[in-house]
Coordinates of C-alpha atoms in Angstrom, one line a residue:
X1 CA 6.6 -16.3 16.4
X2 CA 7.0 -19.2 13.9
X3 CA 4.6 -19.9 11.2
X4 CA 5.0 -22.0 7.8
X5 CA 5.4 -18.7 6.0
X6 CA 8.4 -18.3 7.5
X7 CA 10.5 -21.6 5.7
X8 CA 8.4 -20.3 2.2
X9 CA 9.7 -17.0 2.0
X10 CA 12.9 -17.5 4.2
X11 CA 12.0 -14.9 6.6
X12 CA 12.5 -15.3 10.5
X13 CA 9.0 -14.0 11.5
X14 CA 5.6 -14.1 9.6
X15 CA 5.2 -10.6 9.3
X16 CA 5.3 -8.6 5.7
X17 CA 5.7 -4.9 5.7
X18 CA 3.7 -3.3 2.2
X19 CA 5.4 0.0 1.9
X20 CA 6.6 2.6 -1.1
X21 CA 9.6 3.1 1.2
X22 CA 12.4 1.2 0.4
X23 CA 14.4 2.4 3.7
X24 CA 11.5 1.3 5.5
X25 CA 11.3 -2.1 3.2
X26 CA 15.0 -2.8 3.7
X27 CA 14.5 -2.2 8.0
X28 CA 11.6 -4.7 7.7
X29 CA 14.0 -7.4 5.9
X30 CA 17.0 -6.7 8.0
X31 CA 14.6 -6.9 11.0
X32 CA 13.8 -10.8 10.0
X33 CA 10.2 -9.8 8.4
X34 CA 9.6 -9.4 4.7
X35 CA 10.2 -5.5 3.2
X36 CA 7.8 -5.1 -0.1
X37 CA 8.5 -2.1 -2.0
X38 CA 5.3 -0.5 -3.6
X39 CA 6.2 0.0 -7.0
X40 CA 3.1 2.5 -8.3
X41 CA 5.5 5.5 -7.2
X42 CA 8.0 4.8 -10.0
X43 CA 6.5 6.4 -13.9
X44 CA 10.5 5.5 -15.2
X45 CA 11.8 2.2 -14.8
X46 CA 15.2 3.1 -14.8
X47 CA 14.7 4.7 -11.2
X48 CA 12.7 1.7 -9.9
X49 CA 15.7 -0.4 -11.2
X50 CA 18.2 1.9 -9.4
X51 CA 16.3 1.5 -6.2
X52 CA 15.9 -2.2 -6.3
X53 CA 20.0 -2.4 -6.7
X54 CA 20.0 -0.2 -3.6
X55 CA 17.5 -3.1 -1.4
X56 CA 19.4 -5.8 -3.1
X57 CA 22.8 -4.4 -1.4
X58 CA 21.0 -3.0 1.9
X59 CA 19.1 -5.5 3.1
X60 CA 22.2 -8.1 4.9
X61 CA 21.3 -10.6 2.3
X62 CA 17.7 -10.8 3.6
X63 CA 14.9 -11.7 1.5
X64 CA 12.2 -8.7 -0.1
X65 CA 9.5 -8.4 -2.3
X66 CA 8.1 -5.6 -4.9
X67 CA 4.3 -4.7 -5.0
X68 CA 2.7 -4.3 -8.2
X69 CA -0.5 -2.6 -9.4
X70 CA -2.1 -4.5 -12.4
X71 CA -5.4 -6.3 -13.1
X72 CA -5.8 -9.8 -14.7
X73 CA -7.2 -8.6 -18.1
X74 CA -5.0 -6.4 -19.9
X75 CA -6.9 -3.1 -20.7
X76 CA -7.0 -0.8 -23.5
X77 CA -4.8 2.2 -22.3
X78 CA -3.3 5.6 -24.0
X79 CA -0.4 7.8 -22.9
X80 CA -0.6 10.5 -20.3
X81 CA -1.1 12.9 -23.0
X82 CA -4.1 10.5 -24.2
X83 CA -5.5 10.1 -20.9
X84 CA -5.2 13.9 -19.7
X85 CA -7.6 14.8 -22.7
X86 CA -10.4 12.9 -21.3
X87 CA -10.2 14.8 -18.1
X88 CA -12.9 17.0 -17.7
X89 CA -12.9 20.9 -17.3
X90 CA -15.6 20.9 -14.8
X91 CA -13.6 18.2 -12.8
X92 CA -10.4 20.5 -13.0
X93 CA -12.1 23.3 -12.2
X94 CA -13.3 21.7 -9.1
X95 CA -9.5 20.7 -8.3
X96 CA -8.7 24.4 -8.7
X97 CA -11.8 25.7 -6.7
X98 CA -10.9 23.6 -3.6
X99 CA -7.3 24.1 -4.2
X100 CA -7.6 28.2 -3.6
X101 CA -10.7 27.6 -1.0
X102 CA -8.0 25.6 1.3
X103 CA -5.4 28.3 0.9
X104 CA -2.9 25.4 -0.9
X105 CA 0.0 27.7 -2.9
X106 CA 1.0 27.5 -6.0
X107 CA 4.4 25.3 -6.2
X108 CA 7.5 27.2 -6.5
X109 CA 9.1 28.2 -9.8
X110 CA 11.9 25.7 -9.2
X111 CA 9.7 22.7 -8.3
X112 CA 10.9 19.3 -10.0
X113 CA 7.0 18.1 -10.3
X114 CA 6.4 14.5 -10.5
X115 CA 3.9 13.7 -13.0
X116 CA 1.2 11.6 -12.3
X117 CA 1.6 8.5 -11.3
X118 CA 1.0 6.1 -14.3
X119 CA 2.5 2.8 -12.1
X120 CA -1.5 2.6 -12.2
X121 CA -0.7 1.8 -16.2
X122 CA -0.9 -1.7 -17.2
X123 CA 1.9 -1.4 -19.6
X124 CA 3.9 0.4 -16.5
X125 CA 3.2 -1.8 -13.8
X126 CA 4.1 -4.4 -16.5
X127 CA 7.8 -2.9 -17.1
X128 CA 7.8 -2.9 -13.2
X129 CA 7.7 -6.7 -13.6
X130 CA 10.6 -6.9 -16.3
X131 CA 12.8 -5.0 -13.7
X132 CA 12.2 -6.6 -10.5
X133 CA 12.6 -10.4 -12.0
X134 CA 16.3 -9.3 -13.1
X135 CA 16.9 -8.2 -8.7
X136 CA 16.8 -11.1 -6.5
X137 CA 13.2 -10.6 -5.1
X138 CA 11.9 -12.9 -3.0
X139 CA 7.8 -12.1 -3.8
X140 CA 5.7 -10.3 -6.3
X141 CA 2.4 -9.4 -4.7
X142 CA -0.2 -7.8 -6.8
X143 CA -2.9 -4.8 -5.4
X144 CA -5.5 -5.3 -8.1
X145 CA -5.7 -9.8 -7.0
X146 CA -4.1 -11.9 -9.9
X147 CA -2.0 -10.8 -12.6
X148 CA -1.9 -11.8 -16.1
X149 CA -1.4 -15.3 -16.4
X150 CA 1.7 -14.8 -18.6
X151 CA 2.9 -12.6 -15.1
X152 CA 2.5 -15.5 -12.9
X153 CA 4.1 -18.1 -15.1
X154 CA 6.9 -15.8 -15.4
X155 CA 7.4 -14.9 -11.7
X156 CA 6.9 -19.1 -11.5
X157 CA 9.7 -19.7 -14.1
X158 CA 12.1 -17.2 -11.7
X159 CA 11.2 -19.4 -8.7
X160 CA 9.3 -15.9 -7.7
X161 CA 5.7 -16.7 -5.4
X162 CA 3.2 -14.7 -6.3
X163 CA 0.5 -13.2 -3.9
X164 CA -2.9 -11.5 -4.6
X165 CA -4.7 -9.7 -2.3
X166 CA -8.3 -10.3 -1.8
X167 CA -11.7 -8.8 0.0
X168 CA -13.9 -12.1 -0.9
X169 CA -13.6 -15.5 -0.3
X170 CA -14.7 -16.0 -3.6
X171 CA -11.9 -13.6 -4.8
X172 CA -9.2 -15.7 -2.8
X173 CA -10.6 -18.9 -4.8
X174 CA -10.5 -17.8 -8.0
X175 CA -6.7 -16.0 -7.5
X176 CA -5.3 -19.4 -6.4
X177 CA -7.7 -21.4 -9.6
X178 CA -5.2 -18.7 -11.4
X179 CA -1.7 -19.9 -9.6
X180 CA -1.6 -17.3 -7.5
X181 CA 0.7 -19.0 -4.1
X182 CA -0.1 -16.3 -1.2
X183 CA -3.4 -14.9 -0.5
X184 CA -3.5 -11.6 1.4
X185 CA -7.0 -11.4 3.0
X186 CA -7.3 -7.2 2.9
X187 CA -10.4 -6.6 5.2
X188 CA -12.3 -3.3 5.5
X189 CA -10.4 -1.2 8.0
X190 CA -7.0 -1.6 5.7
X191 CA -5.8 1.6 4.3
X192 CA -5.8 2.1 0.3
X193 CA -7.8 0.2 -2.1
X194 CA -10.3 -1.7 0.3
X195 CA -13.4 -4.2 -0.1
X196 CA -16.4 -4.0 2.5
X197 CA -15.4 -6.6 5.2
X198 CA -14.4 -6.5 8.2
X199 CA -10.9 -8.4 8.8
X200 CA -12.4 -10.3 11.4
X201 CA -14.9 -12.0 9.3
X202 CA -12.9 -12.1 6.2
X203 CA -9.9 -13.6 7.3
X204 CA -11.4 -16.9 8.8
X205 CA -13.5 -17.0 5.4
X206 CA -10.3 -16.7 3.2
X207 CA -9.1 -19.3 5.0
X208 CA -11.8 -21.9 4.9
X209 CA -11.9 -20.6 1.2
X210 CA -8.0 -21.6 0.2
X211 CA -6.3 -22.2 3.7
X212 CA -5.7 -25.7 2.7
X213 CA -3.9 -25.1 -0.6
X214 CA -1.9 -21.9 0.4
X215 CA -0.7 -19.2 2.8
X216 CA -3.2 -16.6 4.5
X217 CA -2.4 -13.5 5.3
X218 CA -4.6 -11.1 7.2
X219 CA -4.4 -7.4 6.6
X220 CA -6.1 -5.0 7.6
X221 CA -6.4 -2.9 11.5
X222 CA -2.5 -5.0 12.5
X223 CA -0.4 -2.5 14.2
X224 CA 0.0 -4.7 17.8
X225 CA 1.5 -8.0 19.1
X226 CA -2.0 -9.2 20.3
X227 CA -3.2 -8.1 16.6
X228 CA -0.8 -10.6 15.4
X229 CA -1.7 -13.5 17.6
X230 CA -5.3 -12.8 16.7
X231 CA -4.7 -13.0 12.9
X232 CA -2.7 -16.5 13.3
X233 CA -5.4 -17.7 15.7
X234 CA -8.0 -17.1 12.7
X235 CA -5.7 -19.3 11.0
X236 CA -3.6 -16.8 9.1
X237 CA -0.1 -17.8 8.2
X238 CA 1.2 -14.4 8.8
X239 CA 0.3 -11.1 8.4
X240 CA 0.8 -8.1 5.6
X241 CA 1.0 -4.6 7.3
X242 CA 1.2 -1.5 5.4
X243 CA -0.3 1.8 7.5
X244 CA 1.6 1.4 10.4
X245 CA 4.5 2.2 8.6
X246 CA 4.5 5.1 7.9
X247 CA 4.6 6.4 11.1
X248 CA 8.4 5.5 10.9
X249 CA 11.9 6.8 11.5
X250 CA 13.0 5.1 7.8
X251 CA 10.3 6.5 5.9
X252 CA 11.1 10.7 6.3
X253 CA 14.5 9.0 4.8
X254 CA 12.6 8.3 1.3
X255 CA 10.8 11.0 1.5
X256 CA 12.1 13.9 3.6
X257 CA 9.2 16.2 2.9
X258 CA 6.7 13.8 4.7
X259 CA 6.5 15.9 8.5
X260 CA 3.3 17.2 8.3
X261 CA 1.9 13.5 7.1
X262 CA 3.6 12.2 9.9
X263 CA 2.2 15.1 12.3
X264 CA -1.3 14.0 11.1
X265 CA -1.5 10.5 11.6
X266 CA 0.3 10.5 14.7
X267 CA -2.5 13.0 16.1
X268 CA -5.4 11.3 14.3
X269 CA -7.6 8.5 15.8
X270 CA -9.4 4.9 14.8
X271 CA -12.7 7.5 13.4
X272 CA -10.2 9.8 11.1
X273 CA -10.1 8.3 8.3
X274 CA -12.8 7.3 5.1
X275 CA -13.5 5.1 2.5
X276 CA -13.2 6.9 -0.9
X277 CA -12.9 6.6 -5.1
X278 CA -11.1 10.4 -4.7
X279 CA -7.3 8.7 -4.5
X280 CA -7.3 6.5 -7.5
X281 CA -10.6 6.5 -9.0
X282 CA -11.0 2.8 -7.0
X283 CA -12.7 3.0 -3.2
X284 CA -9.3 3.6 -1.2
X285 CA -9.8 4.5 2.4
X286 CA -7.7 7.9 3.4
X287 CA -6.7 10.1 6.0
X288 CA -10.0 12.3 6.6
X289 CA -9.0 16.0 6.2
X290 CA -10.6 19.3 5.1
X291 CA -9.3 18.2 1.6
X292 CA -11.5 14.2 1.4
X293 CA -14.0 16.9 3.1
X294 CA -14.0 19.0 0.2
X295 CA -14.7 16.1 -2.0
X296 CA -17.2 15.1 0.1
X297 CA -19.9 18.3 -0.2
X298 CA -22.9 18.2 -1.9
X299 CA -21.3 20.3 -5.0
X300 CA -17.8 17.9 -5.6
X301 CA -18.2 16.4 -9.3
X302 CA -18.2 12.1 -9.0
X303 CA -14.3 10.9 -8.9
X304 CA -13.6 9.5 -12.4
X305 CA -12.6 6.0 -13.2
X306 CA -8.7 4.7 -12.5
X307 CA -6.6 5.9 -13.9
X308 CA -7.9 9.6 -14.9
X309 CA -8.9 10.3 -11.0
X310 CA -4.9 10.3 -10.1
X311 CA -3.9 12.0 -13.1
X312 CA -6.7 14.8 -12.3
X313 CA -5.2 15.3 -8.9
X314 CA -1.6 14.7 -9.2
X315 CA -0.5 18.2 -9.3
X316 CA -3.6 19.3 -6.6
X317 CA -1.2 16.4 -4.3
X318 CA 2.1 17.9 -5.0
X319 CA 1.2 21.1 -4.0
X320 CA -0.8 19.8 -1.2
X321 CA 3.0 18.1 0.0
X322 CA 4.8 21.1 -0.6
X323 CA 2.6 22.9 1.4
X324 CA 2.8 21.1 4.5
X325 CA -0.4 21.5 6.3
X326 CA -1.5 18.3 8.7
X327 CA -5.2 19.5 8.0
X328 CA -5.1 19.2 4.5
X329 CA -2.7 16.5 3.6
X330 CA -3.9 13.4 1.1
X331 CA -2.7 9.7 2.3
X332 CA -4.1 6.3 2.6
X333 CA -4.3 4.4 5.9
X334 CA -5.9 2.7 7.6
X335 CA -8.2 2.8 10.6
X336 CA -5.0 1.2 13.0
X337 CA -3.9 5.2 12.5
X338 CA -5.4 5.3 15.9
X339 CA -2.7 3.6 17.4
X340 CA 0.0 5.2 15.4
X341 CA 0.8 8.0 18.3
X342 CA 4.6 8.3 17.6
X343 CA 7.3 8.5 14.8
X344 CA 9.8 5.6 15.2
X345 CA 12.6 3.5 14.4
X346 CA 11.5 0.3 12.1
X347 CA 12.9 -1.7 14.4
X348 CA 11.4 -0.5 17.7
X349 CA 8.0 -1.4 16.0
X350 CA 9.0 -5.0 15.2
X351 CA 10.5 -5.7 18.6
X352 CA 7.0 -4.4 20.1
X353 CA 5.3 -6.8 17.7
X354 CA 7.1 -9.6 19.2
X355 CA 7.1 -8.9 22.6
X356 CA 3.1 -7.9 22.4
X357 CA 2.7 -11.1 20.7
X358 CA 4.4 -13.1 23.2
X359 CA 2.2 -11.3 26.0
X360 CA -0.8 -12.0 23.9
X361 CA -0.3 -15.7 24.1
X362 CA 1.1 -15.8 27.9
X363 CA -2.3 -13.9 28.8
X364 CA -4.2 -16.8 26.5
X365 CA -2.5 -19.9 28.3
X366 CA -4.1 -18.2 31.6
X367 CA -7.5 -18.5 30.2
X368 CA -6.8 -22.7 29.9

């Protein structure tokens, strides 16, 4: 399993592992793919700085990547203080409603809450960028398609690539007019943010799009060997996973409290999840529980815009984690959930993508 993408990024097999995990980010390196660390989690640079130290020593020398969250125009932002004032009682109200009608606790006394996350911050995902040029990344990919030009050149002047995922054709274009050097074509069944086609049409329309100027990567329903040889045969370079990992051995290391996430995807199927502003404010698709349930009733208030819909539920998903109920629990992923039926090692799942890939093709050359 040898693609172009492969002598670009220095990596030994075209696959790139999206995750907020850097355990699971460092396994995917060591493991010969490419480990991208979502930075959105970290509101303090200091601690995303700390954490890249930790990949750059734990990886075996291997080449990773950092995921950013920023659009191409810079908006007009406040602080969280700012932002929290234009939260509406009604909304909160709501939050609290649904909150006691699921029987979520309180958080203990003790609790060391996390704010909420403001990686979705312009001027945060920003500082995100001044940290990871000074570790020895490998890739800077960007949720929300291109960056800010001044980004790129930067990432450029590092001798950083820069990828941009994309739900359009027309998006892909534009991202590579930009300078963008990896697209990531993100189709409808992918878990968080998430355009409206299918990865099976989109991918081969990326790639007539830009194929010929830069990598394709397909995301979006990957979690199998055969998945993979079907994204290369739509003439992807390589593929971007990010659901599938959290179903992992490496990720309970980051975050210990994740067991009753775990417990729920592993028992949920290809129909349990839905497409949804209540995440971010943006259409993200999610784990379906009774909580995207609540939201989902006739009397739920509209999701406000990114960034005030994760500030108005930051604390409502803390205490959601704390209380670790599998029926209840808020997470993006993707429809490939389905075939998430175990908790494993990293590197069990990226032997089975090799070996499943290799089967694929054996079971094609029969068909000559």
């Amino acid at each position: 399993m040898r693609t172009s993408l492969c002598d670009r990024l220095g990596i030994e097999l075209p696959i790139v592992g999206f995750t907020p995990s850097e355990h699971v980010a460092a396994a995917i390196s060591r493991a010969g793919g490419l480990g991208v660390l979502g930075c959105v989690r970290f509101n303090d640079a200091a601690e995303l700085d700390s954490v890249l130290s930790w990949m750059d020593e734990n990886t075996g020398g291997k080449p990773y990547g950092v995921d950013i969250v920023m659009p191409a125009k810079i908006p007009a932002e406040g602080t969280q203080v700012d932002l929290a004032k234009l939260i509406p009682d009604a909304h909160r109200s709501f939050v609290d409603k649904v909150l006691r009608d699921l029987a979520v606790p309180p958080l203990p006394d003790d609790t060391d809450e996390r704010a909420g996350v403001l990686g979705w911050l312009h001027s945060v995902a920003r500082s995100h960028v001044d940290v990871a040029l000074k570790h020895r990344i490998s890739l800077i990919a960007n949720a929300l398609g291109s960056p800010p030009e001044d980004v790129i050149e930067r990432a450029h002047a590092a001798g950083v690539p820069v990828a941009a995922l994309a739900g359009k054709g027309e998006h892909a274009a534009r991202h590579v007019a930009r300078g963008v050097d990896l697209v990531v074509a993100q189709g409808y069944e992918a878990g968080g943010h998430t355009g409206e086609i299918a990865s099976m049409v989109l991918v081969p329309e990326i790639v007539d799009a830009v194929g010929a100027q830069v990598p394709v990567l397909a995301a979006g329903g990957i979690g199998s060997g055969r998945q993979v040889a079907a994204a290369l045969a739509l003439g992807a370079s390589g593929v971007w996973m990010g659901s599938f990992w959290l179903a992992t051995d490496e990720y309970r290391r980051t975050m210990p409290g994740s067991g009753a996430m775990q417990t729920a995807l592993v028992n949920a199927t290809s129909a349990d999840t839905v497409r949804t502003r209540i995440y971010t404010g943006k259409p993200a698709r999610l784990l379906k529980t009774r909580w995207t349930d609540a939201w989902a009733a006739p009397d739920a208030p509209e999701p406000l815009p990114m960034p005030l819909q994760n500030l108005l539920v930051s604390h409502a998903h803390n205490r959601i984690h704390a209380a670790a109920d599998p029926a209840v629990v808020s997470m993006p992923v993707g429809q490939i959930v389905g075939r998430m039926d175990r908790v494993r090692p990293v590197a069990e799942v990226m032997a089975e993508l090799v070996s499943g890939y290799e089967a694929a093709l054996d079971r094609l050359d029969k068909t000559r």
